[in-house]
XYZ file of N, CA, C and O in Angstrom:
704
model
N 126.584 122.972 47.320
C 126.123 122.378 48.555
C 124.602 122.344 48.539
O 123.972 123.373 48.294
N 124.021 121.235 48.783
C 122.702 121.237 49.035
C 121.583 120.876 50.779
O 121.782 120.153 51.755
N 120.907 121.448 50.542
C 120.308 122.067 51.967
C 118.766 121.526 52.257
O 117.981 122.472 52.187
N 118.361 120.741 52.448
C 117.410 120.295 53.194
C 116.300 120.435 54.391
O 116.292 120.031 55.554
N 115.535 121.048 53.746
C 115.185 121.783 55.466
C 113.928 121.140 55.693
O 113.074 121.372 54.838
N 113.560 120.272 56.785
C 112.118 119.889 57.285
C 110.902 120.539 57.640
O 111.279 121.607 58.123
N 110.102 120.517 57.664
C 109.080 121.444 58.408
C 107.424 119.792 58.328
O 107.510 118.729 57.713
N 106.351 120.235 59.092
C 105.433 119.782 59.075
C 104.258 120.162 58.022
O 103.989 121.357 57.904
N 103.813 119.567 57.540
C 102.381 119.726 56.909
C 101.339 120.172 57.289
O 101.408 120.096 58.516
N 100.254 120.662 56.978
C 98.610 121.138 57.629
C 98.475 119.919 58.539
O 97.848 120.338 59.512
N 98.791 118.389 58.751
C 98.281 117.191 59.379
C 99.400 117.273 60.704
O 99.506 116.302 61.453
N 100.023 118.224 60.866
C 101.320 117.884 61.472
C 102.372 117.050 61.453
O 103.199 116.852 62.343
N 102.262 116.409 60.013
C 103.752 115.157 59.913
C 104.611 115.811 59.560
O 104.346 116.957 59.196
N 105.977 115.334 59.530
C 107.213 115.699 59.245
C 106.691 115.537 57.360
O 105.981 114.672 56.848
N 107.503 116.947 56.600
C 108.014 116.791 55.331
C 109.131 117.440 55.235
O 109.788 117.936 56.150
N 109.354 117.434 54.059
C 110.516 118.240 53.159
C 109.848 119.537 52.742
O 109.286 119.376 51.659
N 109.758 120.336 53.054
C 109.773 121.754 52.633
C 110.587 122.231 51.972
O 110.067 123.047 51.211
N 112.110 122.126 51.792
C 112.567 122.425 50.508
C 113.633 121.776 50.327
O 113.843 121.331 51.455
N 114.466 121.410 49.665
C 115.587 120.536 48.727
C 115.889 121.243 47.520
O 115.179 121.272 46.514
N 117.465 122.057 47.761
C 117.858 122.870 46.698
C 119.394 123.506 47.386
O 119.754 123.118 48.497
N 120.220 124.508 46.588
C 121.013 124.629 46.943
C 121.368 126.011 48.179
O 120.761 127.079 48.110
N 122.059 125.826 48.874
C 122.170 126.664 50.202
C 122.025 128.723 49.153
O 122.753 129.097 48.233
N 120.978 129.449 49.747
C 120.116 130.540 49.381
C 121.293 131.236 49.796
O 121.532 131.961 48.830
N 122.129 131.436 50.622
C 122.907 132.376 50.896
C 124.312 132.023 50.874
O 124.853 131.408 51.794
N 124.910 132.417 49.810
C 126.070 131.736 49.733
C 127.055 132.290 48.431
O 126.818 132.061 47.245
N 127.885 132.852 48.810
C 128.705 133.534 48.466
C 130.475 133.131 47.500
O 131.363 132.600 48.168
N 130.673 133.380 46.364
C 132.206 132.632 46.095
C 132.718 134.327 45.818
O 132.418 135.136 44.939
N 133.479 134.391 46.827
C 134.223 135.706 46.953
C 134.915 135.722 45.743
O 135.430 134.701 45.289
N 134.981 137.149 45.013
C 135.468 137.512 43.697
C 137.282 137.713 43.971
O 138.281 137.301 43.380
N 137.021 138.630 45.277
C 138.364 139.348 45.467
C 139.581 138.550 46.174
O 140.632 139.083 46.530
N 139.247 137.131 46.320
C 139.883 135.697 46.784
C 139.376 134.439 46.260
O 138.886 133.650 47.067
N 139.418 134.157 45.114
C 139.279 132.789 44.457
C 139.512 132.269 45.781
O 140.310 132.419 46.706
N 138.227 131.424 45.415
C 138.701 130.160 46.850
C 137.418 129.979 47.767
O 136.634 129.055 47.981
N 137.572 131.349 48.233
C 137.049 131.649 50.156
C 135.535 131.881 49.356
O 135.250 132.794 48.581
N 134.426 130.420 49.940
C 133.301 130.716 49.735
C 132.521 130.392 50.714
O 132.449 129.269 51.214
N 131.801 131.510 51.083
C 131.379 131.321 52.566
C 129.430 130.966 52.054
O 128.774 131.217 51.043
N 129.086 130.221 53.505
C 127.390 129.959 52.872
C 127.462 129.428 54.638
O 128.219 128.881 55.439
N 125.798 130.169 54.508
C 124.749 129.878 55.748
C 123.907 129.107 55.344
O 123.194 129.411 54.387
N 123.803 127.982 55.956
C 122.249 127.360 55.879
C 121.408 127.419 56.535
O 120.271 127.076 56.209
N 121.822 127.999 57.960
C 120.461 128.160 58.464
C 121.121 129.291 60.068
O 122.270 129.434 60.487
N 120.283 129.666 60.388
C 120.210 130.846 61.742
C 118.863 130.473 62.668
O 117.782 130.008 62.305
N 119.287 130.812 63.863
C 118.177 131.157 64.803
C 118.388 132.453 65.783
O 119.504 132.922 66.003
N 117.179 132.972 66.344
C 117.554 134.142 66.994
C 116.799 133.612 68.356
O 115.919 132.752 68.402
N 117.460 134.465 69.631
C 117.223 133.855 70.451
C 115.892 133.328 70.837
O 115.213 133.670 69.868
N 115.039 132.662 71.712
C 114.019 132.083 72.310
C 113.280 132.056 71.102
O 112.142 132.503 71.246
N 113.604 131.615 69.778
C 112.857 131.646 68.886
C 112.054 130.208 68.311
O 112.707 129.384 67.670
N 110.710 130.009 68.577
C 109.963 128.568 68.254
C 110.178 128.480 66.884
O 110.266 129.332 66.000
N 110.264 126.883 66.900
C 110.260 125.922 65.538
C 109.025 126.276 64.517
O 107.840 126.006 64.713
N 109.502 126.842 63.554
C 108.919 127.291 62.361
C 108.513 126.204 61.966
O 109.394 125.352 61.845
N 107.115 125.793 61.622
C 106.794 124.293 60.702
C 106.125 124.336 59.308
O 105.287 123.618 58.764
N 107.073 125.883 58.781
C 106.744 125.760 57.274
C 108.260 125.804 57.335
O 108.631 125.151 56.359
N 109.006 126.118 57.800
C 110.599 125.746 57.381
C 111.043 127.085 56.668
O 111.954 126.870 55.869
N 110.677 128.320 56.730
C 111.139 129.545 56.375
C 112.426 129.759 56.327
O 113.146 129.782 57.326
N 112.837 129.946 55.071
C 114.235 130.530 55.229
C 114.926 131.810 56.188
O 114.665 132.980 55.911
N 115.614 131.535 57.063
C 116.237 132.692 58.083
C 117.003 133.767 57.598
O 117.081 134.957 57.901
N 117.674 132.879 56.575
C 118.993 133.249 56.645
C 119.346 134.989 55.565
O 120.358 135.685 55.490
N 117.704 135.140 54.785
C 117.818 136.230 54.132
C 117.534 137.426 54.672
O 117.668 138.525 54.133
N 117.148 137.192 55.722
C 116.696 138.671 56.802
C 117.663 138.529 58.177
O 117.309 138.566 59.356
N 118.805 138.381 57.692
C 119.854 138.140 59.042
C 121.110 139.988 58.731
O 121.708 140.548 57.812
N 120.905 140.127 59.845
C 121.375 141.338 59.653
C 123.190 141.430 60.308
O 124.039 142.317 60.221
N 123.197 139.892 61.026
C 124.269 139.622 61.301
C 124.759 138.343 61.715
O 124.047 137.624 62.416
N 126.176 137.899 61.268
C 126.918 136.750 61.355
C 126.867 136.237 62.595
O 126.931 135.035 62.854
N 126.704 137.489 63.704
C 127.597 136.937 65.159
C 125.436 136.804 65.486
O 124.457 137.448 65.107
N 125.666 135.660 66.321
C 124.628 135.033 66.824
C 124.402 135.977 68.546
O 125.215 135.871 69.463
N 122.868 137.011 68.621
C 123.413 137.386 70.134
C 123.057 135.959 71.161
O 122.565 134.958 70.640
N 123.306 135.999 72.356
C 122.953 135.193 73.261
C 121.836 134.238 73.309
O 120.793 134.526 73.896
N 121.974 133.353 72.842
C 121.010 131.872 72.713
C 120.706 131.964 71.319
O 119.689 131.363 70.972
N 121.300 132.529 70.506
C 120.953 132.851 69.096
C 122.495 131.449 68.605
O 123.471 130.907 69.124
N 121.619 131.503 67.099
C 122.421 130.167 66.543
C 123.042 130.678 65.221
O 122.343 131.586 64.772
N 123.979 130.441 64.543
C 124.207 130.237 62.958
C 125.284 129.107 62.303
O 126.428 128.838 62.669
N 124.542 128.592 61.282
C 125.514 127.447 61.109
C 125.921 128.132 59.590
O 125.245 128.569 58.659
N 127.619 127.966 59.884
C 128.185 128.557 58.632
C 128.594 127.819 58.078
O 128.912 126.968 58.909
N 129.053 127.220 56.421
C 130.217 126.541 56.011
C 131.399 127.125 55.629
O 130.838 127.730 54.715
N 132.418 127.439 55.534
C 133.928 128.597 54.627
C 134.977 127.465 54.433
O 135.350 126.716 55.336
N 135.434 127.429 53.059
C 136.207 127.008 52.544
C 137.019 128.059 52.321
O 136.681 128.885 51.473
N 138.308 128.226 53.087
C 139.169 128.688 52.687
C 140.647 127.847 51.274
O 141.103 126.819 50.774
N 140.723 129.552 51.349
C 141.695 128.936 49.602
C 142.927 128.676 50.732
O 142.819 128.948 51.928
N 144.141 128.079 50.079
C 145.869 128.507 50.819
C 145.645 129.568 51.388
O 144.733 130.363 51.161
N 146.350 129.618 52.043
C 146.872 131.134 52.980
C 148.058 131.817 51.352
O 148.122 132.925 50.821
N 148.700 130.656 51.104
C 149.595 131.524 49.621
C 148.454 132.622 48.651
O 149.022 133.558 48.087
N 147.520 132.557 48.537
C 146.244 133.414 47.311
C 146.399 133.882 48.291
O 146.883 132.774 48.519
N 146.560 134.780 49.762
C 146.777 136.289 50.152
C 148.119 136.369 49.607
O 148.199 137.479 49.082
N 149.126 135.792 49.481
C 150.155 136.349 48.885
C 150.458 136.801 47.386
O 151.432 137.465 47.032
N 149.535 136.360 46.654
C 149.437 136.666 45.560
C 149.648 138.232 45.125
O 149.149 139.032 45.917
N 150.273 138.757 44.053
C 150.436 140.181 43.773
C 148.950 141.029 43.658
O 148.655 142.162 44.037
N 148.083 139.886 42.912
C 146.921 140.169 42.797
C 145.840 140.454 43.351
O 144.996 141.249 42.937
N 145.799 139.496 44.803
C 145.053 139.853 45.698
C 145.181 141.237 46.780
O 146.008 141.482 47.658
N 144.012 141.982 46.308
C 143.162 143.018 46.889
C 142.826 143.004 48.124
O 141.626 142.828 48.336
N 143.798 143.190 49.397
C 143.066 143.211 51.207
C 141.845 143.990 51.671
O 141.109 143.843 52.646
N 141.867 145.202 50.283
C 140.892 146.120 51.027
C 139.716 145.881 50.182
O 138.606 146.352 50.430
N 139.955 145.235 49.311
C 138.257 144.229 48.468
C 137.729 143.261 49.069
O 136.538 143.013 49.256
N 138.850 142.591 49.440
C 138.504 141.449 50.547
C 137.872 141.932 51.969
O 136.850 141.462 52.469
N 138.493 142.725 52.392
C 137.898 143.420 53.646
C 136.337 143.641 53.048
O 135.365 143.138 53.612
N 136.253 144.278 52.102
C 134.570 145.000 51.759
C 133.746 143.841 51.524
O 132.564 143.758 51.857
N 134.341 143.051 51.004
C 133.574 141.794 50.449
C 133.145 140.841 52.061
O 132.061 140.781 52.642
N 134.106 140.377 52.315
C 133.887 139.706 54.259
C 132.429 140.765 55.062
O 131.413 140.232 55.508
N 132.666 142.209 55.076
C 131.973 142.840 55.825
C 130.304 142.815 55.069
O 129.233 142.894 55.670
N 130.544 142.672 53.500
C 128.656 142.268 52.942
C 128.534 141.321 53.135
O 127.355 140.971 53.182
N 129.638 140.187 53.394
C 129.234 138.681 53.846
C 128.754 138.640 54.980
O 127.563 138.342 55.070
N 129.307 138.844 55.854
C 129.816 138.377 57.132
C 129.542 139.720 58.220
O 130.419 139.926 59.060
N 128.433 140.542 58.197
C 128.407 141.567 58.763
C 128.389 141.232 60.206
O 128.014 140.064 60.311
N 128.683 141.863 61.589
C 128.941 141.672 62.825
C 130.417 140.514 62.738
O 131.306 140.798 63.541
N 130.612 139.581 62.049
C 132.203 138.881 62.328
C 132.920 139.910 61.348
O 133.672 140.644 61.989
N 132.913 140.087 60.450
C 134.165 141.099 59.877
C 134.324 142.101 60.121
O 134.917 142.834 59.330
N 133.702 142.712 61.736
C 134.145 143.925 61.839
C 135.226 143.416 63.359
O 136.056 144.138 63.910
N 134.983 142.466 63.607
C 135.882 141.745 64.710
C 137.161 141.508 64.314
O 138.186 141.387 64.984
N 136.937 141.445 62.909
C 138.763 140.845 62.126
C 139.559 142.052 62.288
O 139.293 143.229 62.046
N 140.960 141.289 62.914
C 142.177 141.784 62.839
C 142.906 141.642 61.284
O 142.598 140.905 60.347
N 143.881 142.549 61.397
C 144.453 142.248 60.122
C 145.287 140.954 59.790
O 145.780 140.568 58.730
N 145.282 140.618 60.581
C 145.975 139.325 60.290
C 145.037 137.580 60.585
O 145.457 136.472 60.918
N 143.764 138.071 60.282
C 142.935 137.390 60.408
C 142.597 136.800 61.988
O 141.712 135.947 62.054
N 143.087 137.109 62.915
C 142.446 136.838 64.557
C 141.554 137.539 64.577
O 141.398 138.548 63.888
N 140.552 136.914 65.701
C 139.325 137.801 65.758
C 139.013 136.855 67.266
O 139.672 135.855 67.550
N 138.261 137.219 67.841
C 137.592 137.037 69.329
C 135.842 137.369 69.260
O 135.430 138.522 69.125
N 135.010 136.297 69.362
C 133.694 136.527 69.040
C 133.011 135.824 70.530
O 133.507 134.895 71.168
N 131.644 136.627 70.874
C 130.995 136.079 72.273
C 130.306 134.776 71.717
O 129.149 134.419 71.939
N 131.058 134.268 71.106
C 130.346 132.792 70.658
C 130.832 131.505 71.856
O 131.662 131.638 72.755
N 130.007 130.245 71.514
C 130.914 128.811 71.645
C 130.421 128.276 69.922
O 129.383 127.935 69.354
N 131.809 128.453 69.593
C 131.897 127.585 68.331
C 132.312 125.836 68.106
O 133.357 125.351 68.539
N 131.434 125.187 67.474
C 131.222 123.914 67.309
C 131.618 124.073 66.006
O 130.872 124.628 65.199
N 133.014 123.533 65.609
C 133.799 123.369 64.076
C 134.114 122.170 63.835
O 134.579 121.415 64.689
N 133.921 121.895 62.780
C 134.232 120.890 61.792
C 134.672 120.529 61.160
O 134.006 120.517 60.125
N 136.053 119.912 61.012
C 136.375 119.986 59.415
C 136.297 119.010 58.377
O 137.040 118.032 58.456
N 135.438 119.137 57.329
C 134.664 118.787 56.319
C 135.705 117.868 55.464
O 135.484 116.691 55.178
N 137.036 118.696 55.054
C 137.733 118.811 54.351
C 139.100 119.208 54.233
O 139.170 120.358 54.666
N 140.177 118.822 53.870
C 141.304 119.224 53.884
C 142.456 119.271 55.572
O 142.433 118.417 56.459
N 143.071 120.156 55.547
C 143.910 120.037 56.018
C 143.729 122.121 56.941
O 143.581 123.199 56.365
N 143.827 121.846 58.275
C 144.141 123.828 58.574
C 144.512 123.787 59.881
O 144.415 122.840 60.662
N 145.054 125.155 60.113
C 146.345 125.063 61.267
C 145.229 126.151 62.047
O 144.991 127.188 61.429
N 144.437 125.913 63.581
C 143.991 126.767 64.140
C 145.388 127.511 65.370
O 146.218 126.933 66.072
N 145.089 129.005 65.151
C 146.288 129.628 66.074
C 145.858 130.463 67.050
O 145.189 131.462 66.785
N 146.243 130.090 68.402
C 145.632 130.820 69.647
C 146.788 132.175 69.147
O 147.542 132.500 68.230
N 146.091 132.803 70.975
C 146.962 134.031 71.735
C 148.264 133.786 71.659
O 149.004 134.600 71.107
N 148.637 132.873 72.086
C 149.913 132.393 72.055
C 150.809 132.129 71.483
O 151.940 131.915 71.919
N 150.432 132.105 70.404
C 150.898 132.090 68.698
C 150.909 130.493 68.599
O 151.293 130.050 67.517
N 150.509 129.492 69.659
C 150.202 128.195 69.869
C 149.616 127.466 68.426
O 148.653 128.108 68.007
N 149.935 126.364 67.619
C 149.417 126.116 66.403
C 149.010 124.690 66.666
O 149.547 123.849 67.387
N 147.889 124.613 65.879
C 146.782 122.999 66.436
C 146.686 122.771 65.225
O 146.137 123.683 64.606
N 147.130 121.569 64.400
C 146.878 120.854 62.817
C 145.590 120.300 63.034
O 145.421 119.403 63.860
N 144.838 120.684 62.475
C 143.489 119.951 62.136
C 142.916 119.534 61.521
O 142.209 120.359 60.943
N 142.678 118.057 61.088
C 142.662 117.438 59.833
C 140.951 117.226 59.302
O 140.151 117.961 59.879
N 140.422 116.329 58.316
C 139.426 116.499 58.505
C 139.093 115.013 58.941
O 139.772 113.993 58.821
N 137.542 115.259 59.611
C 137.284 114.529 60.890
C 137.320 115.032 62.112
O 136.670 114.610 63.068
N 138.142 116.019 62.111
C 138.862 116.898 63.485
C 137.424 117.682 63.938
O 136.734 118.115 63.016
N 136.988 117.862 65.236
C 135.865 119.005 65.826
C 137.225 120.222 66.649
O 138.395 120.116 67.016
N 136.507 120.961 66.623
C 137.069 122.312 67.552
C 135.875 122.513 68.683
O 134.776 122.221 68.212
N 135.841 122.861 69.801
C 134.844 123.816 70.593
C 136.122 125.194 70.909
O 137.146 125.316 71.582
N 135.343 126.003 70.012
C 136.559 127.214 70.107
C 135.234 128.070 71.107
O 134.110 128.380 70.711
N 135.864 128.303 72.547
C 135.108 129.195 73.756
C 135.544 130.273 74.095
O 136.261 130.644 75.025
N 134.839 130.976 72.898
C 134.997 132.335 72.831
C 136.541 133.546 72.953
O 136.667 134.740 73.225
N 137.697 132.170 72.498
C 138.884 132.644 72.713
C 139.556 133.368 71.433
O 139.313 132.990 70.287
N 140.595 134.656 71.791
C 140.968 135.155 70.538
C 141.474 134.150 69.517
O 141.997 133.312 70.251
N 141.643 133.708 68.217
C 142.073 132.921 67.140
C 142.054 132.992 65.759
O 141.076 133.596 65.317
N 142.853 132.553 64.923
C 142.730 132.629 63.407
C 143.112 130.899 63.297
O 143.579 130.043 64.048
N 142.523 130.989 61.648
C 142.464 130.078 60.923
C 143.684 130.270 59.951
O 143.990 131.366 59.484
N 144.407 128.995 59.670
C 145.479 129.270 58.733
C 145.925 128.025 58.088
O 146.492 127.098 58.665
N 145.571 128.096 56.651
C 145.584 127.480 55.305
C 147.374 126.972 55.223
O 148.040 127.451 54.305
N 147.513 126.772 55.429
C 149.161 126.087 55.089
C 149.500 125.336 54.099
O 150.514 125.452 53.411
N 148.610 124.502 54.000
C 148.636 123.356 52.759
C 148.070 124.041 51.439
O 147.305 124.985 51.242
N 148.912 122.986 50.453
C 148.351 123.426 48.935
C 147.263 123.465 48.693
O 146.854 123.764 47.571
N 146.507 123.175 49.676
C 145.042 123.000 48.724
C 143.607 123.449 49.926
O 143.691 123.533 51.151
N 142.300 123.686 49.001
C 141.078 124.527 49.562
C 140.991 123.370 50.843
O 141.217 122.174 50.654
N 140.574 124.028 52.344
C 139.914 123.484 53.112
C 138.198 124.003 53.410
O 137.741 125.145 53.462
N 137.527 122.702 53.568
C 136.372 123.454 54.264
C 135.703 122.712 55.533
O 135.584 121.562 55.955
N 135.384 123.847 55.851
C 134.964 123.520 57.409
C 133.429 124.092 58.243
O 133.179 125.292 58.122
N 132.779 123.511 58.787
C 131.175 123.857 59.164
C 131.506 124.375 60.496
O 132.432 124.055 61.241
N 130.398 125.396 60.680
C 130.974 125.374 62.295
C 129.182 125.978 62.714
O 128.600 126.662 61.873
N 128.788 125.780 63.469
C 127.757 126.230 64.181
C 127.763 127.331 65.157
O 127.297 126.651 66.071
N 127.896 128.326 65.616
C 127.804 129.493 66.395
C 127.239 129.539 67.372
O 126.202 129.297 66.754
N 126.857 129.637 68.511
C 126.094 130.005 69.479
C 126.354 131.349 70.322
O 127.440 131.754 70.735
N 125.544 131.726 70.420
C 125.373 133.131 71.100
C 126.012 133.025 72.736
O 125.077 133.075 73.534
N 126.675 132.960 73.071
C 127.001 133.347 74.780
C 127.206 134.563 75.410
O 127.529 135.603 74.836
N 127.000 134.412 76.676
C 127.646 135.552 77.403
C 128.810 136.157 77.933
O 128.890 136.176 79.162
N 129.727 136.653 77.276
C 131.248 136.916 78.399
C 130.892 137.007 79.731
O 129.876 137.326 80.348
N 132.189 136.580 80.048
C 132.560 136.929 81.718
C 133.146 137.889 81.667
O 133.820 138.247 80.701
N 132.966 138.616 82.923
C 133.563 139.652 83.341
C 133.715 140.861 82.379
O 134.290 141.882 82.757
């Protein structure tokens, strides 16, 4: 994946500050497949950088707090590669939590999780089944957006083949 980031010059015009491949970005060992990558973060009330600094290497966490931003990409493999004899849950667990620190400590074992986000999702690619509280199942193809508001949910691979999907994060506040 390649990453583009703008910033201004000493004259104040718009340039390219860098053109290369996304700096943080991960192809999980302990799940062929699942490769997760940030291109970019913001933290809250934070002004437009106009050298275009990379964020994303001094981020100490996935979950965005309140007015805070992160745009993720994850291609998940099948949901079948967890069934595999081979695949490792508790490598995978260790591996998600150096990725993904503040969201992988939210994961359930069965991949639901509930985050103080509004998520803006995308799907890039392929084919994936989003699943409420309810055990409720939504096919989502690609082309498909989600605004997932801050409700418990998992993602689930059904089809033969890798999906990937962008989603942007935003920091909110719960109610109550």
């Amino acid at each position: 994946m390649r990453r583009v980031v703008t910033g201004h010059d000493e004259h104040g015009r718009s340039v390219v500050v860098s053109d290369g491949p996304v700096p943080r970005s991960r192809e999980f060992t302990s799940l062929p497949g699942w490769v997760s990558r940030v291109p970019w973060a913001t933290e809250p009330g934070e002004r437009i950088d106009p050298t275009g600094e990379d964020p994303t290497a001094k981020l100490t966490s996935l979950l965005p707090a309140p007015g805070g931003t992160r745009f993720v990409v994850l291609t998940f493999p099948p949901d079948s590669a967890m069934a595999d004899p081979a695949f490792d849950p508790v490598a995978f667990d260790l591996e998600q939590r150096a990725d993904s620190p503040g969201i992988a400590d939210l994961m359930e074992p069965d991949g639901m999780h509930t985050t103080p986000t509004v998520d803006y999702g995308i799907v890039l690619r392929g084919e994936i089944v989003l699943e409420l509280d309810d055990g409720r199942r939504t096919r989502l193809s690609a082309g498909d957006v989600v605004i997932q508001n801050g409700t418990r949910h998992g993602w689930r691979n059904l089809s033969g083949q890798p999906v990937t999907m962008a989603f942007v994060l935003v920091g909110a506040e719960r109610e109550g």
